[in-house]
Amino acid sequence: MNKALLAGGVAAMATMTGCSSGSSDTAGASSSYGGPGGMPSGGPGGGAGGMGPGASEVKYADFVGVTTDGKVADDLYSIHATNVSTDKVVKTAQAFLDGLTTKERKASVFEVDDDEWLAWSNVDGYQREGARMGDLTDKQRDLGYALLGVALSTEGLTQTRNIMKLNAFLGDYSGGNRDTLTEGAYFFTFMGTPSTSEPWGFQYEGHHVAINYFVLGDQVVMTPTFMGSEPTSATYDGEKITLFKKETTAGLTLLRSLTDAQRKKVISSESKAGDNLKAGAGQDNLELAQQGLDASGFTAAQRSALLDLVRVYVGNMDDGHAEVKMKEVEEHLDDTYFYWIGETKDSSAFYYRVHSPVVLIEYDAQSPLAYGTKDSNGGGGMGGPNGTPTQQHIHTIIRTPNGGDYGVDLLKLHLENDH
């Protein structure tokens, strides 16, 4: 059983605009439309790239988490005080639930250890449970955005909303008339009851967004969190939106800080594929060896660049909890590996991975599925891994390896020690 730190936090509120409706028939069910031509537009087929749970789906009771060899490392997580309050997120979550109708609430609330935690996907054409944002009233949606505002940092909330907006842009680009490609096609589900002492959490999920947020006392786990977009830069409703510049730049900055000898160990000899992501949806028990170069020999400047890269992803959660998580990451920095596939120019499509016992981050510039395929010169188009990757289609994910995702290990410790 694991025992060590996990995150805690202070709320960061931000005011966001409303979302377009685009209704579905019932709360708790999304349309099963796919991408253009009937293919899901969220990622290439099956498993590793994150199409969603299927043959590889894990039940909650069988969850192990991402490991290097199938064996969970011991003594990593513990129940402890972080001294970072979760009061605001508890109160705001309860306010959102109180604002739902009886039918909406029934469709949205599950047990704290329900399989629903693991049943998420990044594709648009995936059947989802919960309260659909596009079916809610303006007041209900505002309560939902208020919850995201206290759970996420200002940057995390802005990124989430911009992903939703570019999802609507893709819907317009693809001809419209698909309620999965709107700002409204995002769902809240709750596991357990919001509490300052008992375990609970929520999930916010839709095309290119899956945020899993577990709370126990003043500890928070916000993994797995998937964020992506196709396109990553476009003008929607008069607003120019560009996503993943920080993720792209921070990866290049770390790589370029390395010596030639270090780069030879970090950069893989394999060619960049259309889809290199390993730890996407349905990969909750993934066995993934650490690859590349560990940071034990990094200079102070290189270690700082590595931490800056991790902070871009951890920083999507509220500021206080993010700082607690970063301290945990620093404790395992010598055993943190950096790995790269692809070219290294500013405009290159590349893949990188940061992997330690307590954090796994992947960034993957993928081949186009639904945007820009007409001028792709034979690359890209439908077919994902067979296409030419581009920075106009990026997937990212952050996980807590060794049983930490969804707060599973903390819940086990809670049940063993307190019940």
Short mmCIF file of C-alpha atoms in Angstrom, two decimals:
data_model
loop_
_atom_site.label_atom_id
_atom_site.label_comp_id
_atom_site.label_asym_id
_atom_site.label_seq_id
_atom_site.Cartn_x
_atom_site.Cartn_y
_atom_site.Cartn_z
CA MET A 1 0.00 0.00 0.00
CA ASN A 2 1.27 3.44 -0.92
CA LYS A 3 2.00 6.21 1.57
CA ALA A 4 3.20 9.78 0.67
CA LEU A 5 2.10 13.30 -0.33
CA LEU A 6 -0.71 14.25 -2.69
CA ALA A 7 -1.99 17.66 -3.62
CA GLY A 8 -4.05 20.33 -1.82
CA GLY A 9 -5.19 23.84 -2.89
CA VAL A 10 -6.62 27.35 -2.73
CA ALA A 11 -9.44 28.37 -5.03
CA ALA A 12 -8.86 30.51 -8.10
CA MET A 13 -12.08 32.00 -9.43
CA ALA A 14 -12.54 33.28 -12.95
CA THR A 15 -15.56 34.65 -14.75
CA MET A 16 -16.38 32.93 -18.02
CA THR A 17 -19.03 33.36 -20.67
CA GLY A 18 -21.98 31.03 -21.10
CA CYS A 19 -22.05 28.07 -23.42
CA SER A 20 -24.17 27.42 -26.46
CA SER A 21 -26.90 24.93 -25.96
CA GLY A 22 -27.28 22.38 -28.72
CA SER A 23 -29.63 20.15 -26.80
CA SER A 24 -29.85 16.40 -26.35
CA ASP A 25 -32.92 14.44 -25.35
CA THR A 26 -31.99 13.60 -21.77
CA ALA A 27 -29.50 14.52 -19.13
CA GLY A 28 -27.06 11.66 -18.94
CA ALA A 29 -26.77 10.70 -22.60
CA SER A 30 -24.69 12.19 -25.35
CA SER A 31 -25.25 11.64 -29.02
CA SER A 32 -23.05 9.01 -30.60
CA TYR A 33 -22.11 10.98 -33.70
CA GLY A 34 -18.57 10.54 -34.97
CA GLY A 35 -16.33 12.78 -36.95
CA PRO A 36 -16.74 13.58 -40.61
CA GLY A 37 -17.52 10.45 -42.56
CA GLY A 38 -18.78 8.75 -39.42
CA MET A 39 -15.39 8.37 -37.73
CA PRO A 40 -14.90 9.80 -34.24
CA SER A 41 -13.01 13.05 -34.43
CA GLY A 42 -11.19 12.86 -31.13
CA GLY A 43 -8.30 10.57 -31.94
CA PRO A 44 -7.19 7.64 -34.00
CA GLY A 45 -8.51 4.19 -33.37
CA GLY A 46 -8.52 2.26 -30.17
CA GLY A 47 -6.67 2.07 -26.90
CA ALA A 48 -3.41 3.91 -26.54
CA GLY A 49 -4.38 7.05 -28.42
CA GLY A 50 -7.40 7.52 -26.19
CA MET A 51 -10.44 6.61 -28.26
CA GLY A 52 -12.10 5.61 -25.04
CA PRO A 53 -12.80 2.58 -22.91
CA GLY A 54 -13.49 -0.58 -24.83
CA ALA A 55 -11.80 -3.95 -24.65
CA SER A 56 -9.10 -2.36 -22.48
CA GLU A 57 -11.49 -0.73 -20.01
CA VAL A 58 -10.65 -1.40 -16.37
CA LYS A 59 -13.22 -1.71 -13.61
CA TYR A 60 -12.66 0.34 -10.47
CA ALA A 61 -12.15 -2.78 -8.36
CA ASP A 62 -9.42 -3.94 -10.74
CA PHE A 63 -7.62 -0.61 -10.97
CA VAL A 64 -3.85 -0.73 -10.45
CA GLY A 65 -2.74 2.43 -12.20
CA VAL A 66 0.12 3.16 -14.54
CA THR A 67 3.25 1.23 -13.57
CA THR A 68 6.59 0.52 -15.18
CA ASP A 69 6.26 -3.27 -14.88
CA GLY A 70 2.83 -4.11 -13.46
CA LYS A 71 4.04 -3.74 -9.87
CA VAL A 72 2.92 -0.71 -7.83
CA ALA A 73 5.74 1.14 -6.10
CA ASP A 74 5.18 1.29 -2.34
CA ASP A 75 5.18 4.19 0.10
CA LEU A 76 4.36 7.00 -2.29
CA TYR A 77 1.07 8.44 -0.97
CA SER A 78 -0.48 9.05 2.44
CA ILE A 79 -3.45 10.74 4.03
CA HIS A 80 -2.16 13.94 5.58
CA ALA A 81 -2.94 17.61 6.07
CA THR A 82 -1.88 19.97 3.30
CA ASN A 83 -3.22 23.10 5.04
CA VAL A 84 -4.79 24.16 1.76
CA SER A 85 -8.55 24.51 2.18
CA THR A 86 -11.07 22.72 -0.02
CA ASP A 87 -14.04 24.54 1.51
CA LYS A 88 -14.80 26.60 -1.61
CA VAL A 89 -14.80 23.66 -3.98
CA VAL A 90 -17.07 21.70 -1.60
CA LYS A 91 -19.55 24.59 -1.26
CA THR A 92 -19.53 25.35 -4.99
CA ALA A 93 -20.01 21.70 -5.94
CA GLN A 94 -22.95 21.43 -3.56
CA ALA A 95 -24.46 24.62 -4.99
CA PHE A 96 -24.25 23.17 -8.50
CA LEU A 97 -25.92 19.94 -7.39
CA ASP A 98 -28.60 21.86 -5.52
CA GLY A 99 -29.35 23.75 -8.72
CA LEU A 100 -30.08 20.60 -10.73
CA THR A 101 -33.53 19.10 -11.12
CA THR A 102 -34.24 15.77 -9.43
CA LYS A 103 -33.90 13.99 -12.79
CA GLU A 104 -30.62 15.74 -13.64
CA ARG A 105 -29.17 15.02 -10.24
CA LYS A 106 -30.14 11.36 -10.35
CA ALA A 107 -28.37 11.03 -13.72
CA SER A 108 -25.26 12.75 -12.41
CA VAL A 109 -24.43 11.28 -8.98
CA PHE A 110 -22.64 7.95 -8.44
CA GLU A 111 -20.92 6.13 -5.59
CA VAL A 112 -17.43 7.35 -4.74
CA ASP A 113 -15.86 4.13 -6.06
CA ASP A 114 -18.07 3.76 -9.12
CA ASP A 115 -16.73 2.44 -12.44
CA GLU A 116 -17.91 5.73 -13.93
CA TRP A 117 -14.59 7.28 -12.88
CA LEU A 118 -12.78 5.19 -15.48
CA ALA A 119 -15.41 5.40 -18.22
CA TRP A 120 -14.18 8.62 -19.85
CA SER A 121 -13.10 9.39 -23.38
CA ASN A 122 -11.65 12.29 -25.33
CA VAL A 123 -13.66 11.65 -28.51
CA ASP A 124 -16.84 13.50 -29.41
CA GLY A 125 -18.88 10.45 -30.40
CA TYR A 126 -18.83 8.75 -27.00
CA GLN A 127 -21.86 7.91 -24.87
CA ARG A 128 -21.60 9.89 -21.65
CA GLU A 129 -23.47 10.12 -18.36
CA GLY A 130 -24.25 13.15 -16.24
CA ALA A 131 -25.56 16.68 -16.58
CA ARG A 132 -24.96 17.99 -20.10
CA MET A 133 -24.01 21.66 -20.10
CA GLY A 134 -25.98 22.43 -23.25
CA ASP A 135 -29.18 21.10 -21.64
CA LEU A 136 -28.88 23.24 -18.50
CA THR A 137 -30.33 26.67 -17.87
CA ASP A 138 -28.06 29.71 -17.91
CA LYS A 139 -28.11 29.79 -14.11
CA GLN A 140 -27.22 26.10 -13.85
CA ARG A 141 -24.37 26.50 -16.33
CA ASP A 142 -23.04 29.48 -14.38
CA LEU A 143 -22.95 27.28 -11.28
CA GLY A 144 -21.05 24.66 -13.27
CA TYR A 145 -18.50 27.20 -14.45
CA ALA A 146 -18.20 28.47 -10.89
CA LEU A 147 -17.23 24.96 -9.81
CA LEU A 148 -14.58 24.75 -12.52
CA GLY A 149 -13.44 28.22 -11.46
CA VAL A 150 -12.61 27.15 -7.90
CA ALA A 151 -11.26 23.71 -8.84
CA LEU A 152 -8.98 24.94 -11.62
CA SER A 153 -6.48 27.75 -11.87
CA THR A 154 -7.32 30.76 -14.00
CA GLU A 155 -5.12 29.27 -16.74
CA GLY A 156 -6.76 25.86 -16.42
CA LEU A 157 -10.26 27.29 -16.67
CA THR A 158 -9.35 29.45 -19.65
CA GLN A 159 -7.80 26.48 -21.43
CA THR A 160 -10.85 24.31 -20.74
CA ARG A 161 -13.23 26.95 -22.06
CA ASN A 162 -11.09 27.55 -25.15
CA ILE A 163 -11.05 23.83 -25.92
CA MET A 164 -14.84 23.90 -25.75
CA LYS A 165 -14.97 26.91 -28.08
CA LEU A 166 -12.68 25.28 -30.64
CA ASN A 167 -14.84 22.18 -30.43
CA ALA A 168 -17.74 24.38 -31.55
CA PHE A 169 -15.51 25.87 -34.25
CA LEU A 170 -14.81 22.35 -35.51
CA GLY A 171 -18.54 21.70 -35.58
CA ASP A 172 -19.10 24.76 -37.76
CA TYR A 173 -16.12 23.82 -39.94
CA SER A 174 -17.56 20.33 -40.41
CA GLY A 175 -20.93 21.64 -41.52
CA GLY A 176 -22.80 21.89 -38.25
CA ASN A 177 -25.84 19.87 -37.16
CA ARG A 178 -23.89 17.69 -34.71
CA ASP A 179 -24.62 18.28 -31.06
CA THR A 180 -21.33 16.64 -30.03
CA LEU A 181 -19.33 19.43 -31.68
CA THR A 182 -20.73 22.35 -29.68
CA GLU A 183 -19.85 24.18 -26.49
CA GLY A 184 -22.74 22.38 -24.85
CA ALA A 185 -21.48 18.81 -25.32
CA TYR A 186 -19.67 18.59 -21.96
CA PHE A 187 -20.87 16.66 -18.91
CA PHE A 188 -20.56 16.80 -15.11
CA THR A 189 -20.71 13.62 -13.04
CA PHE A 190 -20.20 13.40 -9.27
CA MET A 191 -18.84 10.51 -7.26
CA GLY A 192 -19.91 10.66 -3.63
CA THR A 193 -21.27 13.74 -1.85
CA PRO A 194 -19.28 16.99 -1.55
CA SER A 195 -17.72 16.97 1.91
CA THR A 196 -14.83 18.52 3.83
CA SER A 197 -14.10 15.21 5.56
CA GLU A 198 -15.42 12.30 3.48
CA PRO A 199 -14.05 11.30 0.03
CA TRP A 200 -15.84 12.55 -3.08
CA GLY A 201 -15.06 13.95 -6.48
CA PHE A 202 -16.33 15.05 -9.84
CA GLN A 203 -15.58 14.52 -13.50
CA TYR A 204 -15.95 17.07 -16.29
CA GLU A 205 -15.80 15.45 -19.69
CA GLY A 206 -16.40 15.94 -23.39
CA HIS A 207 -14.55 16.12 -26.68
CA HIS A 208 -10.86 16.76 -25.96
CA VAL A 209 -11.43 17.39 -22.23
CA ALA A 210 -11.54 14.96 -19.32
CA ILE A 211 -10.91 16.37 -15.83
CA ASN A 212 -11.03 13.94 -12.90
CA TYR A 213 -11.04 15.75 -9.54
CA PHE A 214 -10.91 13.71 -6.31
CA VAL A 215 -11.14 15.33 -2.87
CA LEU A 216 -10.35 13.88 0.56
CA GLY A 217 -10.21 16.44 3.35
CA ASP A 218 -7.77 19.08 2.11
CA GLN A 219 -6.06 16.73 -0.34
CA VAL A 220 -6.86 16.82 -4.06
CA VAL A 221 -5.93 14.56 -6.98
CA MET A 222 -6.66 16.03 -10.42
CA THR A 223 -5.61 13.12 -12.62
CA PRO A 224 -6.07 11.77 -15.15
CA THR A 225 -6.60 15.10 -16.91
CA PHE A 226 -6.73 14.97 -20.69
CA MET A 227 -6.67 18.17 -22.74
CA GLY A 228 -6.44 18.40 -26.52
CA SER A 229 -7.81 20.20 -29.53
CA GLU A 230 -8.23 20.06 -33.29
CA PRO A 231 -7.56 22.71 -34.46
CA THR A 232 -5.31 24.32 -31.87
CA SER A 233 -5.54 27.78 -33.43
CA ALA A 234 -8.58 29.39 -35.03
CA THR A 235 -10.96 32.34 -34.78
CA TYR A 236 -14.27 31.49 -33.15
CA ASP A 237 -17.07 34.02 -32.69
CA GLY A 238 -14.62 36.84 -33.40
CA GLU A 239 -12.06 35.62 -30.85
CA LYS A 240 -8.62 34.38 -31.93
CA ILE A 241 -7.81 31.30 -29.84
CA THR A 242 -4.44 29.53 -29.74
CA LEU A 243 -3.90 26.52 -27.48
CA PHE A 244 -0.90 24.56 -26.17
CA LYS A 245 1.74 27.21 -26.85
CA LYS A 246 3.05 26.89 -23.29
CA GLU A 247 3.18 23.10 -23.51
CA THR A 248 4.97 23.27 -26.85
CA THR A 249 7.46 25.96 -25.81
CA ALA A 250 8.27 24.42 -22.42
CA GLY A 251 9.06 21.08 -24.04
CA LEU A 252 11.37 22.68 -26.59
CA THR A 253 13.02 24.83 -23.91
CA LEU A 254 13.92 21.78 -21.83
CA LEU A 255 15.18 19.85 -24.85
CA ARG A 256 17.32 22.74 -26.06
CA SER A 257 18.87 23.13 -22.61
CA LEU A 258 20.42 19.66 -22.94
CA THR A 259 23.89 18.93 -24.24
CA ASP A 260 24.37 16.98 -27.47
CA ALA A 261 25.26 13.89 -25.46
CA GLN A 262 22.12 14.22 -23.34
CA ARG A 263 19.92 14.74 -26.40
CA LYS A 264 21.19 11.50 -27.90
CA LYS A 265 19.75 9.68 -24.89
CA VAL A 266 16.49 11.67 -24.86
CA ILE A 267 15.55 11.69 -28.56
CA SER A 268 14.29 8.37 -29.88
CA SER A 269 15.44 6.95 -33.18
CA GLU A 270 11.89 6.09 -34.17
CA SER A 271 9.98 8.35 -36.53
CA LYS A 272 7.07 10.44 -35.26
CA ALA A 273 3.82 8.62 -35.95
CA GLY A 274 0.39 10.14 -36.35
CA ASP A 275 -0.42 9.03 -32.80
CA ASN A 276 2.20 8.26 -30.14
CA LEU A 277 0.10 8.76 -27.00
CA LYS A 278 0.30 5.81 -24.59
CA ALA A 279 -1.71 6.68 -21.49
CA GLY A 280 -5.01 7.86 -22.96
CA ALA A 281 -8.53 6.73 -22.14
CA GLY A 282 -8.90 3.05 -21.36
CA GLN A 283 -5.23 2.74 -20.38
CA ASP A 284 -5.63 2.93 -16.62
CA ASN A 285 -3.51 -0.17 -15.92
CA LEU A 286 -0.87 0.65 -18.53
CA GLU A 287 2.61 -0.81 -18.12
CA LEU A 288 5.02 1.79 -19.43
CA ALA A 289 8.77 1.63 -18.96
CA GLN A 290 10.64 4.84 -18.25
CA GLN A 291 12.52 5.91 -21.37
CA GLY A 292 14.96 8.64 -22.29
CA LEU A 293 17.23 10.26 -19.73
CA ASP A 294 16.68 10.74 -16.00
CA ALA A 295 17.29 14.10 -14.35
CA SER A 296 19.82 12.89 -11.78
CA GLY A 297 22.65 14.34 -13.85
CA PHE A 298 20.88 17.53 -14.92
CA THR A 299 22.38 20.92 -14.13
CA ALA A 300 20.47 23.34 -11.92
CA ALA A 301 19.22 25.18 -15.01
CA GLN A 302 18.08 21.94 -16.65
CA ARG A 303 16.29 20.82 -13.49
CA SER A 304 14.56 24.20 -13.37
CA ALA A 305 13.46 23.81 -17.01
CA LEU A 306 12.11 20.35 -16.22
CA LEU A 307 10.12 21.66 -13.27
CA ASP A 308 8.83 24.54 -15.39
CA LEU A 309 7.57 22.00 -17.92
CA VAL A 310 5.78 19.93 -15.27
CA ARG A 311 4.31 23.09 -13.75
CA VAL A 312 2.56 23.94 -17.03
CA TYR A 313 0.43 20.81 -16.62
CA VAL A 314 0.14 20.70 -12.83
CA GLY A 315 -0.73 24.40 -12.95
CA ASN A 316 -4.12 23.71 -14.50
CA MET A 317 -5.35 22.86 -10.99
CA ASP A 318 -5.99 25.56 -8.42
CA ASP A 319 -2.86 27.28 -7.25
CA GLY A 320 -2.56 25.93 -3.71
CA HIS A 321 -3.01 22.30 -4.67
CA ALA A 322 -0.65 22.76 -7.60
CA GLU A 323 2.14 23.89 -5.26
CA VAL A 324 1.64 20.85 -3.05
CA LYS A 325 1.83 18.56 -6.10
CA MET A 326 4.98 20.32 -7.36
CA LYS A 327 6.72 19.63 -4.03
CA GLU A 328 5.88 15.96 -4.49
CA VAL A 329 7.29 16.03 -8.02
CA GLU A 330 10.51 17.66 -6.77
CA GLU A 331 11.01 14.87 -4.22
CA HIS A 332 11.27 12.39 -7.11
CA LEU A 333 13.11 14.60 -9.58
CA ASP A 334 16.22 12.39 -9.80
CA ASP A 335 13.99 9.53 -10.95
CA THR A 336 12.15 11.67 -13.51
CA TYR A 337 12.76 10.74 -17.16
CA PHE A 338 12.44 12.93 -20.24
CA TYR A 339 11.79 11.30 -23.62
CA TRP A 340 11.23 12.75 -27.12
CA ILE A 341 10.11 11.54 -30.55
CA GLY A 342 10.28 13.71 -33.64
CA GLU A 343 12.01 16.82 -34.89
CA THR A 344 12.87 19.82 -32.74
CA LYS A 345 11.99 22.98 -34.65
CA ASP A 346 9.46 25.48 -33.28
CA SER A 347 6.91 24.31 -35.85
CA SER A 348 7.71 20.58 -35.70
CA ALA A 349 5.16 17.95 -34.80
CA PHE A 350 6.72 16.02 -31.93
CA TYR A 351 5.95 13.85 -28.92
CA TYR A 352 7.48 14.12 -25.46
CA ARG A 353 7.01 12.37 -22.13
CA VAL A 354 7.89 13.20 -18.54
CA HIS A 355 7.72 10.12 -16.34
CA SER A 356 8.47 9.67 -12.64
CA PRO A 357 6.95 7.50 -9.89
CA VAL A 358 4.44 10.29 -9.11
CA VAL A 359 3.76 12.03 -12.43
CA LEU A 360 3.33 11.01 -16.05
CA ILE A 361 2.92 13.72 -18.71
CA GLU A 362 2.49 13.17 -22.43
CA TYR A 363 2.34 15.72 -25.24
CA ASP A 364 1.53 14.44 -28.74
CA ALA A 365 1.15 16.42 -31.96
CA GLN A 366 -1.03 14.12 -34.04
CA SER A 367 -2.17 13.75 -37.63
CA PRO A 368 -5.33 15.63 -38.63
CA LEU A 369 -8.65 13.86 -38.46
CA ALA A 370 -11.20 16.54 -39.20
CA TYR A 371 -9.44 19.86 -39.76
CA GLY A 372 -7.11 20.93 -42.57
CA THR A 373 -7.37 17.63 -44.36
CA LYS A 374 -8.15 19.17 -47.76
CA ASP A 375 -4.69 20.73 -48.08
CA SER A 376 -2.69 18.05 -46.29
CA ASN A 377 -0.92 16.95 -49.51
CA GLY A 378 -1.71 13.33 -48.95
CA GLY A 379 -0.77 13.31 -45.27
CA GLY A 380 -3.30 13.44 -42.50
CA GLY A 381 -6.96 13.20 -43.35
CA MET A 382 -9.02 10.47 -41.80
CA GLY A 383 -6.89 7.59 -40.64
CA GLY A 384 -4.93 9.08 -37.79
CA PRO A 385 -1.66 7.15 -37.37
CA ASN A 386 -1.18 6.92 -41.15
CA GLY A 387 -1.26 10.68 -41.62
CA THR A 388 1.33 13.40 -41.25
CA PRO A 389 1.24 14.89 -37.73
CA THR A 390 0.85 18.62 -37.19
CA GLN A 391 0.65 21.09 -34.32
CA GLN A 392 -2.95 21.78 -35.35
CA HIS A 393 -3.99 18.55 -33.57
CA ILE A 394 -2.50 18.08 -30.11
CA HIS A 395 -3.35 15.67 -27.30
CA THR A 396 -1.95 15.96 -23.76
CA ILE A 397 -2.46 14.00 -20.57
CA ILE A 398 -1.21 14.08 -17.00
CA ARG A 399 -1.51 11.07 -14.69
CA THR A 400 -0.45 10.03 -11.20
CA PRO A 401 1.22 6.61 -11.58
CA ASN A 402 1.32 3.77 -9.07
CA GLY A 403 -2.32 3.87 -8.03
CA GLY A 404 -2.73 7.61 -7.59
CA ASP A 405 -5.16 8.37 -10.43
CA TYR A 406 -8.76 9.12 -9.39
CA GLY A 407 -7.51 9.24 -5.78
CA VAL A 408 -7.84 5.44 -5.68
CA ASP A 409 -4.92 4.85 -3.34
CA LEU A 410 -6.06 7.60 -0.98
CA LEU A 411 -9.56 6.13 -0.88
CA LYS A 412 -8.14 2.70 -0.03
CA LEU A 413 -6.11 4.20 2.80
CA HIS A 414 -9.14 6.13 4.04
CA LEU A 415 -11.31 3.01 4.11
CA GLU A 416 -8.61 0.95 5.81
CA ASN A 417 -7.76 3.50 8.48
CA ASP A 418 -11.08 5.19 9.20
CA HIS A 419 -13.73 2.53 8.54
#
